[in-house]
Amino acid sequence: MSTDSNSKDYSKHNRIKIHQPDAAKADRFNPRNRIYVRAVEGLWTNVRRRMGWVAMLFFLILPWIPWGDRQAVWFNLSEQKFHVFALTIWPQDLTLLAALFMIAAFGLFFVTTYLGRVWCGYTCPQTVWTFIFIWFEEKFEGARNKRIKLDKMPWSFDKIWRKTAKHTSWVLVSLLTAMTFVSYFVPTREVYTDVFTLSADIDIYFWVLFFTAATYGNAGWMREIMCLHMCPYARFQSAMFDKNTFIVGYDAKRGETRGPRSRKADPKELGLGDCIDCDLCVQVCPTGIDIRNGLQYECINCGGCIDACDTTMERMGYAKGLISYTTENKLDGIKEKVLRPKLVGYGVVLTVMILVFIYASATISPVRMDVIRDRNALYRENSQGNIENTFTIKLLNKTEQQQVYSLSVAGLNNAQWIGPDSVTIDGGKIMTLPISVAIDPVELKRSISDIYIEVSTEIEGEKVEIKQETRFFAP
């Protein structure tokens, strides 16, 4: 590619574009064409690697953390309860779960507007597992050049054992991943014990095998195909980007005209820029792009090309930063703006939603009551001559401990409660209770009166009261 075409391509970096590769590199869009990622060391690679291991360990360890008589995080679908440490979310509280997803979404929007696709490059599960699989690949098959050579070689004992060891490690990691994921929905010890003793339900075996196959396929074979062709985030990220968003960018003014030279040569005398056209930035890219062609939607901001380029610049005796985390405005010599309306807007919405979520979580009621009127008869006159209405009360104990609840009625003078006025409910259980409310007709001023069914209990020394409004019908 000529210098003029390079400059022309990069002059359009103020837009996220679908990179149109030359004929020599067009095959990278072919799902059957494999990308051999070269190993690289450097600041951003070490940061990404450490963040990936922390995320992986967090994922693996979390289901094993005990909390009382259960695990700390348990999405109990059979009983419709989501346990997150001390917080238990019931179907009636799913607005909290929806709010949590919205917080995650706006958090992603905020981070993307400010730092670009760092989520993809550092914490996305697809990226984390892909690099773990690449690590095993390097251990058994060698560096990039050796892997390419091995794949071209005819089958031999050496090739068979290396391929077998690699795929076995992939399957084992995939199996561990699948069993850990299922452990978030089924008690952890039960999953591991039942699966390995062949006594698990068919549903557990199905999901373990399903997620094993999914992980093995995604991280082992599909890899960048997920990012390039299947991930929706890459498609709508441009709506959050602006010229002040931090991206992985190539300084074309400094790097062009690119070309090879010796370490001792003066690039200015040769009419060259700092880029020696070593192509290491392409070889270390997990999606196979050439960052020198400008901003492309396939870039996941992992920083691998930055480390590769900085290593080359250091060896050549040039200043680092030819490829760096930068902004389009900075590349164009324009002053950067950190605070801008879009970023502030996302930040304000995110902060408000976090505060609302914290308040809603802290004030969630430990008991829920539903009052249902008898639909067969609005009222009846009992043997004492009082007007009686019948109700069905459903009480849900949303705590983990057994609780005693007191029930009463308010809203009308001298109302009589017919039925048990105190009940005991085990933790996480629902009790259905038929009761009646009777009132002397003398006390009634109208045919329809508002009354309140009240429930009270004491939890950890604190009195908790709830009430629900209903109507009392009379002649």
Short mmCIF file of C-alpha atoms in Angstrom, two decimals:
data_model
loop_
_atom_site.label_atom_id
_atom_site.label_comp_id
_atom_site.label_asym_id
_atom_site.label_seq_id
_atom_site.Cartn_x
_atom_site.Cartn_y
_atom_site.Cartn_z
CA MET A 1 0.00 0.00 0.00
CA SER A 2 1.45 3.38 -0.98
CA THR A 3 2.07 6.33 1.31
CA ASP A 4 -0.69 8.34 -0.31
CA SER A 5 -3.27 5.61 0.18
CA ASN A 6 -2.21 5.21 3.82
CA SER A 7 -2.61 8.92 4.46
CA LYS A 8 -5.94 8.98 2.68
CA ASP A 9 -7.24 6.07 4.75
CA TYR A 10 -6.13 7.60 8.01
CA SER A 11 -7.52 11.03 7.21
CA LYS A 12 -10.93 9.43 7.65
CA HIS A 13 -10.25 8.24 11.20
CA ASN A 14 -12.82 10.67 12.58
CA ARG A 15 -15.45 8.08 11.77
CA ILE A 16 -15.84 4.46 12.81
CA LYS A 17 -15.72 2.67 9.50
CA ILE A 18 -15.73 -0.88 8.30
CA HIS A 19 -12.13 -1.37 7.24
CA GLN A 20 -11.76 -2.42 3.63
CA PRO A 21 -8.55 -4.51 3.55
CA ASP A 22 -6.37 -4.95 0.50
CA ALA A 23 -6.39 -8.21 -1.41
CA ALA A 24 -3.55 -9.66 0.64
CA LYS A 25 -5.46 -9.37 3.89
CA ALA A 26 -9.03 -9.85 2.72
CA ASP A 27 -9.05 -13.45 3.96
CA ARG A 28 -9.14 -12.33 7.59
CA PHE A 29 -12.89 -11.80 7.18
CA ASN A 30 -13.26 -15.41 6.08
CA PRO A 31 -14.51 -17.40 9.13
CA ARG A 32 -12.44 -20.36 7.93
CA ASN A 33 -9.22 -18.35 7.98
CA ARG A 34 -7.50 -18.60 11.33
CA ILE A 35 -5.73 -15.72 13.05
CA TYR A 36 -2.51 -16.73 14.80
CA VAL A 37 -2.11 -14.26 17.66
CA ARG A 38 1.50 -13.49 18.54
CA ALA A 39 2.48 -13.32 22.22
CA VAL A 40 3.45 -9.88 23.47
CA GLU A 41 4.62 -8.40 26.76
CA GLY A 42 4.07 -4.90 28.03
CA LEU A 43 2.13 -2.64 30.36
CA TRP A 44 -1.32 -3.03 28.83
CA THR A 45 -0.93 -6.74 28.21
CA ASN A 46 -0.02 -7.25 31.88
CA VAL A 47 -2.99 -5.13 32.98
CA ARG A 48 -5.35 -7.10 30.75
CA ARG A 49 -3.88 -10.41 31.87
CA ARG A 50 -4.22 -9.58 35.56
CA MET A 51 -7.76 -8.29 35.13
CA GLY A 52 -8.65 -11.45 33.24
CA TRP A 53 -7.32 -13.73 35.95
CA VAL A 54 -9.09 -11.72 38.65
CA ALA A 55 -12.37 -11.94 36.73
CA MET A 56 -11.87 -15.67 36.16
CA LEU A 57 -11.07 -16.39 39.80
CA PHE A 58 -14.01 -14.28 40.94
CA PHE A 59 -16.29 -16.25 38.62
CA LEU A 60 -14.95 -19.60 39.87
CA ILE A 61 -14.87 -18.83 43.59
CA LEU A 62 -18.13 -16.93 44.02
CA PRO A 63 -20.46 -19.99 44.03
CA TRP A 64 -18.33 -21.61 46.76
CA ILE A 65 -18.70 -18.75 49.25
CA PRO A 66 -21.09 -19.87 52.05
CA TRP A 67 -23.79 -17.62 53.46
CA GLY A 68 -25.68 -19.18 56.35
CA ASP A 69 -27.12 -22.49 55.21
CA ARG A 70 -26.74 -21.68 51.50
CA GLN A 71 -24.19 -20.30 49.07
CA ALA A 72 -23.79 -16.54 48.89
CA VAL A 73 -24.90 -16.20 45.26
CA TRP A 74 -27.65 -18.56 44.20
CA PHE A 75 -30.28 -17.96 41.53
CA ASN A 76 -32.85 -20.46 42.77
CA LEU A 77 -35.19 -20.70 39.79
CA SER A 78 -37.23 -23.58 41.21
CA GLU A 79 -38.32 -21.48 44.21
CA GLN A 80 -38.12 -18.19 42.26
CA LYS A 81 -35.59 -16.62 44.61
CA PHE A 82 -32.36 -14.81 43.72
CA HIS A 83 -29.89 -14.77 46.61
CA VAL A 84 -27.04 -12.27 46.45
CA PHE A 85 -25.30 -12.44 49.84
CA ALA A 86 -27.77 -10.91 52.36
CA LEU A 87 -30.16 -9.71 49.64
CA THR A 88 -32.96 -12.02 48.48
CA ILE A 89 -34.82 -10.91 45.38
CA TRP A 90 -38.27 -12.40 44.84
CA PRO A 91 -40.37 -12.27 41.66
CA GLN A 92 -42.25 -9.37 43.28
CA ASP A 93 -38.94 -7.48 43.48
CA LEU A 94 -37.73 -8.12 39.94
CA THR A 95 -37.81 -4.38 39.31
CA LEU A 96 -34.58 -4.38 41.35
CA LEU A 97 -33.05 -6.88 38.94
CA ALA A 98 -34.23 -4.82 35.98
CA ALA A 99 -32.72 -1.72 37.58
CA LEU A 100 -29.44 -3.59 38.06
CA PHE A 101 -29.34 -4.46 34.36
CA MET A 102 -30.07 -0.83 33.48
CA ILE A 103 -27.23 0.30 35.74
CA ALA A 104 -24.91 -2.13 33.96
CA ALA A 105 -26.08 -0.82 30.57
CA PHE A 106 -25.59 2.85 31.44
CA GLY A 107 -22.27 1.99 33.08
CA LEU A 108 -21.19 0.44 29.78
CA PHE A 109 -22.41 3.52 27.87
CA PHE A 110 -20.50 5.83 30.21
CA VAL A 111 -17.26 3.86 30.04
CA THR A 112 -17.52 3.46 26.26
CA THR A 113 -18.06 7.18 25.71
CA TYR A 114 -15.02 7.97 27.82
CA LEU A 115 -12.61 5.04 27.25
CA GLY A 116 -13.90 3.29 24.15
CA ARG A 117 -14.21 -0.49 24.00
CA VAL A 118 -12.13 -1.25 27.10
CA TRP A 119 -14.90 -3.59 28.25
CA CYS A 120 -14.23 -5.74 25.17
CA GLY A 121 -10.48 -5.61 25.55
CA TYR A 122 -10.14 -6.24 29.28
CA THR A 123 -13.21 -7.79 30.90
CA CYS A 124 -15.50 -9.30 28.23
CA PRO A 125 -15.85 -13.05 28.93
CA GLN A 126 -15.21 -13.81 25.26
CA THR A 127 -11.87 -11.98 25.46
CA VAL A 128 -10.88 -13.48 28.83
CA TRP A 129 -11.58 -17.06 27.79
CA THR A 130 -10.03 -16.58 24.34
CA PHE A 131 -6.73 -15.46 25.82
CA ILE A 132 -6.82 -18.34 28.31
CA PHE A 133 -7.23 -20.75 25.40
CA ILE A 134 -4.43 -19.00 23.48
CA TRP A 135 -2.20 -19.44 26.55
CA PHE A 136 -2.75 -23.22 26.45
CA GLU A 137 -2.20 -23.14 22.70
CA GLU A 138 1.20 -21.50 23.16
CA LYS A 139 2.21 -23.95 25.89
CA PHE A 140 1.56 -27.03 23.75
CA GLU A 141 2.17 -25.79 20.20
CA GLY A 142 4.70 -23.02 20.69
CA ALA A 143 4.94 -19.42 19.51
CA ARG A 144 3.06 -17.99 16.55
CA ASN A 145 5.52 -19.07 13.85
CA LYS A 146 5.73 -22.59 15.30
CA ARG A 147 1.93 -22.88 15.34
CA ILE A 148 1.69 -21.82 11.73
CA LYS A 149 4.39 -24.30 10.77
CA LEU A 150 2.77 -27.08 12.82
CA ASP A 151 -0.58 -26.63 11.08
CA LYS A 152 1.10 -26.91 7.68
CA MET A 153 2.99 -30.06 8.61
CA PRO A 154 1.59 -33.52 7.79
CA TRP A 155 0.14 -35.50 10.67
CA SER A 156 2.77 -37.13 12.87
CA PHE A 157 3.05 -38.35 16.44
CA ASP A 158 4.44 -34.97 17.55
CA LYS A 159 1.56 -33.09 15.93
CA ILE A 160 -1.07 -35.50 17.24
CA TRP A 161 0.03 -35.34 20.88
CA ARG A 162 0.33 -31.55 20.81
CA LYS A 163 -3.09 -31.11 19.25
CA THR A 164 -4.60 -33.68 21.60
CA ALA A 165 -3.11 -32.00 24.68
CA LYS A 166 -4.30 -28.58 23.53
CA HIS A 167 -7.88 -29.65 22.84
CA THR A 168 -8.00 -31.70 26.05
CA SER A 169 -7.03 -28.63 28.05
CA TRP A 170 -9.66 -26.60 26.20
CA VAL A 171 -12.34 -29.18 27.01
CA LEU A 172 -11.33 -29.30 30.68
CA VAL A 173 -11.44 -25.51 30.99
CA SER A 174 -14.80 -25.49 29.17
CA LEU A 175 -16.15 -28.19 31.50
CA LEU A 176 -15.00 -26.27 34.58
CA THR A 177 -16.60 -23.12 33.15
CA ALA A 178 -19.88 -24.90 32.45
CA MET A 179 -20.09 -26.53 35.88
CA THR A 180 -19.29 -23.23 37.58
CA PHE A 181 -21.98 -21.43 35.59
CA VAL A 182 -24.58 -24.10 36.41
CA SER A 183 -23.51 -23.78 40.08
CA TYR A 184 -25.04 -20.32 40.16
CA PHE A 185 -28.45 -21.93 39.61
CA VAL A 186 -28.04 -25.29 41.36
CA PRO A 187 -26.21 -25.70 44.72
CA THR A 188 -22.49 -25.99 43.95
CA ARG A 189 -21.71 -29.11 45.97
CA GLU A 190 -24.75 -30.83 44.50
CA VAL A 191 -23.58 -30.09 40.94
CA TYR A 192 -20.06 -31.45 41.39
CA THR A 193 -21.10 -34.44 43.52
CA ASP A 194 -24.02 -35.52 41.33
CA VAL A 195 -22.28 -34.98 37.99
CA PHE A 196 -19.19 -37.00 38.87
CA THR A 197 -21.20 -39.75 40.59
CA LEU A 198 -23.54 -39.95 37.57
CA SER A 199 -26.59 -39.21 39.70
CA ALA A 200 -27.48 -35.72 38.45
CA ASP A 201 -30.76 -34.88 36.73
CA ILE A 202 -30.84 -34.96 32.96
CA ASP A 203 -31.37 -31.18 32.94
CA ILE A 204 -28.06 -30.61 34.73
CA TYR A 205 -26.20 -32.88 32.31
CA PHE A 206 -27.79 -31.07 29.37
CA TRP A 207 -26.76 -27.59 30.52
CA VAL A 208 -23.28 -28.68 31.56
CA LEU A 209 -22.70 -30.23 28.13
CA PHE A 210 -24.31 -27.26 26.38
CA PHE A 211 -22.12 -24.64 28.05
CA THR A 212 -19.05 -26.85 27.69
CA ALA A 213 -19.62 -27.02 23.95
CA ALA A 214 -20.42 -23.28 23.78
CA THR A 215 -17.24 -22.29 25.62
CA TYR A 216 -15.09 -24.70 23.63
CA GLY A 217 -16.53 -23.42 20.35
CA ASN A 218 -16.50 -19.71 21.18
CA ALA A 219 -13.05 -19.43 22.77
CA GLY A 220 -11.32 -22.23 20.89
CA TRP A 221 -12.63 -21.95 17.34
CA MET A 222 -14.80 -18.89 16.75
CA ARG A 223 -12.80 -16.32 18.73
CA GLU A 224 -12.71 -13.10 16.68
CA ILE A 225 -15.74 -14.26 14.67
CA MET A 226 -17.84 -13.55 17.76
CA CYS A 227 -16.45 -10.00 17.89
CA LEU A 228 -16.57 -9.31 14.16
CA HIS A 229 -19.83 -10.94 13.10
CA MET A 230 -22.00 -11.84 16.11
CA CYS A 231 -21.48 -9.30 18.91
CA PRO A 232 -24.08 -6.49 18.64
CA TYR A 233 -21.97 -4.15 20.77
CA ALA A 234 -19.50 -3.61 17.94
CA ARG A 235 -22.36 -2.46 15.73
CA PHE A 236 -23.90 0.22 17.92
CA GLN A 237 -20.80 1.45 19.74
CA SER A 238 -20.36 4.26 17.19
CA ALA A 239 -23.41 5.96 18.68
CA MET A 240 -21.42 6.47 21.90
CA PHE A 241 -18.09 7.44 20.34
CA ASP A 242 -17.03 11.02 19.73
CA LYS A 243 -13.75 12.72 18.89
CA ASN A 244 -12.79 12.88 22.58
CA THR A 245 -13.29 9.16 23.24
CA PHE A 246 -10.08 7.35 24.14
CA ILE A 247 -9.18 4.87 21.43
CA VAL A 248 -6.15 2.89 20.35
CA GLY A 249 -4.77 5.19 17.69
CA TYR A 250 -1.80 5.35 15.34
CA ASP A 251 -0.01 8.71 14.95
CA ALA A 252 0.19 8.88 11.16
CA LYS A 253 1.93 12.26 11.20
CA ARG A 254 4.82 10.75 13.10
CA GLY A 255 4.80 7.26 11.61
CA GLU A 256 4.48 7.95 7.88
CA THR A 257 6.13 7.29 5.56
CA ARG A 258 6.66 3.81 6.97
CA GLY A 259 9.44 1.49 5.88
CA PRO A 260 12.25 -0.79 7.10
CA ARG A 261 15.67 0.59 8.07
CA SER A 262 18.65 -0.26 10.27
CA ARG A 263 18.87 0.93 13.86
CA LYS A 264 21.71 3.28 13.09
CA ALA A 265 20.03 4.89 10.08
CA ASP A 266 18.54 8.37 10.37
CA PRO A 267 14.87 8.08 9.23
CA LYS A 268 14.77 11.77 8.27
CA GLU A 269 17.61 11.31 5.83
CA LEU A 270 15.76 8.34 4.32
CA GLY A 271 12.50 10.30 4.17
CA LEU A 272 10.82 7.85 6.53
CA GLY A 273 8.66 8.18 9.60
CA ASP A 274 9.07 6.22 12.83
CA CYS A 275 7.02 3.20 11.67
CA ILE A 276 9.44 0.50 10.45
CA ASP A 277 6.55 -1.52 8.96
CA CYS A 278 7.37 -4.60 11.08
CA ASP A 279 3.70 -5.65 11.17
CA LEU A 280 3.98 -6.73 14.83
CA CYS A 281 0.92 -4.59 15.63
CA VAL A 282 -1.06 -6.76 13.21
CA GLN A 283 0.37 -10.04 14.45
CA VAL A 284 -0.56 -9.41 18.11
CA CYS A 285 -4.10 -8.21 17.33
CA PRO A 286 -6.73 -10.78 18.39
CA THR A 287 -9.10 -9.55 15.64
CA GLY A 288 -6.40 -9.35 12.96
CA ILE A 289 -6.76 -5.67 12.04
CA ASP A 290 -4.06 -3.18 11.09
CA ILE A 291 -4.50 -0.23 13.46
CA ARG A 292 -2.44 1.91 11.10
CA ASN A 293 -5.42 2.03 8.73
CA GLY A 294 -7.37 4.13 11.23
CA LEU A 295 -10.22 3.57 13.63
CA GLN A 296 -12.12 0.36 12.87
CA TYR A 297 -15.12 -1.16 14.56
CA GLU A 298 -13.26 -4.48 14.96
CA CYS A 299 -10.74 -2.94 17.39
CA ILE A 300 -11.45 -4.10 20.96
CA ASN A 301 -9.04 -1.64 22.65
CA CYS A 302 -6.98 -4.42 24.23
CA GLY A 303 -3.73 -2.46 23.86
CA GLY A 304 -1.72 -5.37 22.47
CA CYS A 305 -0.58 -3.35 19.47
CA ILE A 306 0.54 -0.54 21.80
CA ASP A 307 2.85 -2.91 23.69
CA ALA A 308 4.20 -4.42 20.47
CA CYS A 309 4.90 -1.00 18.96
CA ASP A 310 6.44 0.39 22.15
CA THR A 311 8.81 -2.60 22.27
CA THR A 312 9.85 -1.94 18.68
CA MET A 313 10.31 1.79 19.30
CA GLU A 314 12.46 1.03 22.34
CA ARG A 315 14.68 -1.32 20.34
CA MET A 316 15.06 1.26 17.58
CA GLY A 317 15.85 4.02 20.07
CA TYR A 318 12.71 6.01 19.17
CA ALA A 319 10.19 7.57 21.55
CA LYS A 320 7.31 5.33 22.57
CA GLY A 321 3.70 6.21 21.82
CA LEU A 322 3.54 5.83 18.03
CA ILE A 323 0.47 3.72 18.82
CA SER A 324 -1.22 4.73 22.07
CA TYR A 325 -4.45 5.30 23.91
CA THR A 326 -5.40 8.69 22.53
CA THR A 327 -8.32 10.62 21.05
CA GLU A 328 -9.14 11.68 17.54
CA ASN A 329 -8.91 15.33 18.56
CA LYS A 330 -5.45 14.79 20.01
CA LEU A 331 -4.31 13.08 16.82
CA ASP A 332 -5.58 16.09 14.87
CA GLY A 333 -3.83 18.52 17.21
CA ILE A 334 -7.09 19.76 18.75
CA LYS A 335 -7.49 20.31 22.49
CA GLU A 336 -9.30 17.46 24.21
CA LYS A 337 -12.51 17.91 26.18
CA VAL A 338 -13.10 15.50 29.02
CA LEU A 339 -16.46 16.88 30.14
CA ARG A 340 -19.00 16.95 27.34
CA PRO A 341 -22.82 16.76 27.34
CA LYS A 342 -23.08 13.08 26.36
CA LEU A 343 -20.60 11.91 29.01
CA VAL A 344 -22.14 14.11 31.71
CA GLY A 345 -25.62 12.88 30.77
CA TYR A 346 -24.64 9.22 31.05
CA GLY A 347 -22.86 9.96 34.34
CA VAL A 348 -25.85 11.75 35.87
CA VAL A 349 -28.31 9.02 34.83
CA LEU A 350 -25.95 6.32 36.10
CA THR A 351 -25.48 8.05 39.47
CA VAL A 352 -29.22 8.58 39.95
CA MET A 353 -29.99 4.95 39.11
CA ILE A 354 -27.32 3.68 41.49
CA LEU A 355 -28.73 5.83 44.32
CA VAL A 356 -32.28 4.68 43.58
CA PHE A 357 -31.13 1.04 43.51
CA ILE A 358 -29.32 1.41 46.84
CA TYR A 359 -32.37 3.05 48.44
CA ALA A 360 -34.77 0.44 47.02
CA SER A 361 -32.52 -2.41 48.18
CA ALA A 362 -32.15 -0.95 51.66
CA THR A 363 -35.89 -0.37 52.07
CA ILE A 364 -37.14 -3.61 50.57
CA SER A 365 -39.87 -5.03 52.79
CA PRO A 366 -39.10 -8.39 54.45
CA VAL A 367 -42.76 -9.41 54.17
CA ARG A 368 -45.31 -9.19 51.39
CA MET A 369 -49.07 -9.35 51.73
CA ASP A 370 -51.82 -9.77 49.13
CA VAL A 371 -55.46 -9.36 50.11
CA ILE A 372 -58.06 -10.98 47.84
CA ARG A 373 -61.78 -10.46 48.30
CA ASP A 374 -64.26 -13.32 48.10
CA ARG A 375 -65.73 -12.93 44.62
CA ASN A 376 -68.74 -15.15 45.26
CA ALA A 377 -70.49 -12.79 47.70
CA LEU A 378 -69.86 -9.13 48.43
CA TYR A 379 -71.21 -9.50 51.96
CA ARG A 380 -73.44 -11.63 54.16
CA GLU A 381 -75.30 -11.22 57.45
CA ASN A 382 -74.05 -13.64 60.12
CA SER A 383 -75.96 -15.20 63.03
CA GLN A 384 -75.18 -12.22 65.31
CA GLY A 385 -76.76 -9.81 62.84
CA ASN A 386 -73.41 -8.30 61.81
CA ILE A 387 -72.36 -7.64 58.23
CA GLU A 388 -69.49 -9.89 57.27
CA ASN A 389 -66.97 -9.75 54.38
CA THR A 390 -64.64 -12.64 53.58
CA PHE A 391 -61.03 -12.25 52.37
CA THR A 392 -58.09 -14.47 51.49
CA ILE A 393 -54.73 -13.22 52.75
CA LYS A 394 -51.46 -14.41 51.25
CA LEU A 395 -48.39 -13.74 53.39
CA LEU A 396 -44.86 -14.19 52.07
CA ASN A 397 -41.97 -14.38 54.52
CA LYS A 398 -39.09 -12.92 52.46
CA THR A 399 -36.50 -13.53 55.15
CA GLU A 400 -34.41 -16.65 55.70
CA GLN A 401 -35.70 -17.22 59.25
CA GLN A 402 -39.04 -18.29 60.73
CA GLN A 403 -41.20 -15.28 61.69
CA VAL A 404 -44.34 -14.71 63.77
CA TYR A 405 -46.87 -12.28 62.24
CA SER A 406 -49.74 -10.47 63.97
CA LEU A 407 -52.79 -9.55 61.89
CA SER A 408 -55.51 -6.97 62.50
CA VAL A 409 -57.98 -4.70 60.74
CA ALA A 410 -58.27 -0.91 60.91
CA GLY A 411 -60.41 1.78 59.33
CA LEU A 412 -63.78 1.12 60.97
CA ASN A 413 -64.80 1.33 64.59
CA ASN A 414 -65.42 -1.91 66.47
CA ALA A 415 -64.56 -4.13 63.48
CA GLN A 416 -64.33 -7.81 64.45
CA TRP A 417 -61.48 -10.01 63.16
CA ILE A 418 -62.71 -13.55 62.52
CA GLY A 419 -59.82 -15.93 62.07
CA PRO A 420 -56.30 -16.40 63.47
CA ASP A 421 -54.71 -13.12 64.47
CA SER A 422 -51.20 -14.58 64.75
CA VAL A 423 -49.40 -16.98 62.42
CA THR A 424 -45.90 -18.47 62.15
CA ILE A 425 -44.30 -18.78 58.71
CA ASP A 426 -41.00 -20.45 57.86
CA GLY A 427 -38.34 -18.52 55.98
CA GLY A 428 -39.07 -18.12 52.29
CA LYS A 429 -42.54 -19.66 52.58
CA ILE A 430 -46.03 -18.46 51.64
CA MET A 431 -49.13 -18.94 53.80
CA THR A 432 -52.69 -18.60 52.50
CA LEU A 433 -55.13 -17.56 55.23
CA PRO A 434 -58.94 -17.19 54.90
CA ILE A 435 -60.37 -14.60 57.30
CA SER A 436 -63.53 -12.57 57.75
CA VAL A 437 -64.24 -9.05 58.99
CA ALA A 438 -67.61 -8.39 60.68
CA ILE A 439 -69.11 -5.05 61.67
CA ASP A 440 -72.33 -4.06 63.43
CA PRO A 441 -74.57 -2.32 60.85
CA VAL A 442 -74.93 0.57 63.29
CA GLU A 443 -71.24 1.40 62.79
CA LEU A 444 -71.60 1.62 59.02
CA LYS A 445 -72.20 5.05 57.51
CA ARG A 446 -72.11 4.01 53.84
CA SER A 447 -72.47 0.90 51.69
CA ILE A 448 -68.75 0.84 50.72
CA SER A 449 -66.09 1.65 53.31
CA ASP A 450 -62.30 1.63 53.12
CA ILE A 451 -60.56 -0.68 55.58
CA TYR A 452 -56.93 -1.71 56.08
CA ILE A 453 -55.55 -5.18 56.73
CA GLU A 454 -52.43 -4.77 58.88
CA VAL A 455 -49.55 -7.19 59.48
CA SER A 456 -46.73 -6.65 61.97
CA THR A 457 -43.68 -8.60 63.09
CA GLU A 458 -40.34 -8.06 64.79
CA ILE A 459 -37.14 -8.75 62.84
CA GLU A 460 -33.79 -8.44 64.62
CA GLY A 461 -35.33 -6.27 67.31
CA GLU A 462 -36.97 -3.91 64.82
CA LYS A 463 -40.73 -3.76 64.37
CA VAL A 464 -41.93 -4.12 60.79
CA GLU A 465 -45.48 -3.16 59.81
CA ILE A 466 -47.26 -3.23 56.47
CA LYS A 467 -50.88 -2.63 55.56
CA GLN A 468 -53.02 -2.98 52.48
CA GLU A 469 -56.17 -1.12 51.64
CA THR A 470 -59.33 -2.98 50.64
CA ARG A 471 -63.07 -2.31 50.72
CA PHE A 472 -65.86 -3.43 53.01
CA PHE A 473 -69.25 -3.86 51.35
CA ALA A 474 -72.60 -3.58 53.15
CA PRO A 475 -76.29 -3.29 52.14
#
